[in-house]
């Protein structure tokens, strides 16, 4: 059988530990037999990031801007222990943070649903995608402890030197204060990224803040979303038969629990941090969460939501059996191939992406799975297998679908 030909290269960002092992297995078993893979390869493994003084991360983000679609393996974000383990020159920054800042993107996280692997909330029959704003608020805060007898004020100094002041609190007894900010431009990018993604996925978009309490700060988010929707997206949403829906954050939480899923939930930075872990856990496993970074100018970077599965890697190095779940990493590749195929007009590549996902889900439906899924699974005769066996079973399934 002739391999599928590609036109534009995918930006391929290799990573660390067990996910690096999975990466190679996925390519060897599930991709290279079917696709004449055209990729521009960047090794974001920690050793190579250290050798290049992290230049490779910057280069990979620039390549993503140039070509438009990237697929990324999980990477180590160094801490003190990693500096020692890898003898690092510096505690390099999180590659995801660097790439996100360069692409000015919004991260969308969605669960992969498989019949028989049951979410903790039984009504959630369709995926809920969380879109998290990745700038500002409490993540760029300034905070202080305040002694008794102090008066705390918000002070804004204008370019001409004049000041606007607002009393925060007159402290009779000791307390705490916090200053947070956001920027209109960043909120606008966030709104456009969410609305573009909703159109791309043909799903409703929900957005929620606490504008009744935060009448200027949260209200600004609400207003910016509403203005951009009215001016730029209303007609497109109506034509696509989807809806933009704004409500208060507590109402959104209640509606979400009662819903069947199938929509995109845009969250402010902190809400997105909390809600994405809640949603991921309720759907079952981090190893079944996909993640895609979308920039306002339509650049896509696909990855798995989980980390490098460090504990499994140390077992693997010792030659002990592992049962790591490759599903989210496989879906990162299928997402990237589908997008590349759509952009370049290669229907065979889009079709292959669909079959890759079908083979993966089909294997689990047949009862073959990694250990993390077994606890949630009601498929009769389920069988927990090792990393290699799971991959091989998906490979056999894909072979049948591609024949
Ligand atoms: P992790 O890799 O997400 O794994 C935490 C635990 O979750 C694992 O020990 C495993 O549980 C389970 N797990 C996660 N993914 C799994 C999978 N695919 N298959 C089976 N089980 C899975 O988080 P971590 O071990 O705390 O972090 C390791 C490294 O990942 C860190 O250096 C961190 O910086 C990095 N990280 C990278 C990214 C990214 O690149 N996007 C994201 C998060 C973390 P059991 O051990 O109980 O089986
Ligand atoms: Mg978090």
mmCIF file of C-alpha atoms and ligand atoms in Angstrom, residues 132 273-274 276-277, ligand 2:
data_model
loop_
_atom_site.group_PDB
_atom_site.id
_atom_site.type_symbol
_atom_site.label_atom_id
_atom_site.label_comp_id
_atom_site.label_asym_id
_atom_site.label_seq_id
_atom_site.Cartn_x
_atom_site.Cartn_y
_atom_site.Cartn_z
ATOM 1 C CA UNK A 132 -8.460 28.697 29.954
ATOM 2 C CA UNK A 273 -7.052 26.105 36.524
ATOM 3 C CA UNK A 274 -9.635 24.744 38.963
ATOM 4 C CA UNK A 276 -9.952 21.846 34.120
ATOM 5 C CA UNK A 277 -8.792 19.531 36.911
HETATM 6 MG MG1 LIG B 2 -3.544 23.421 37.949
#
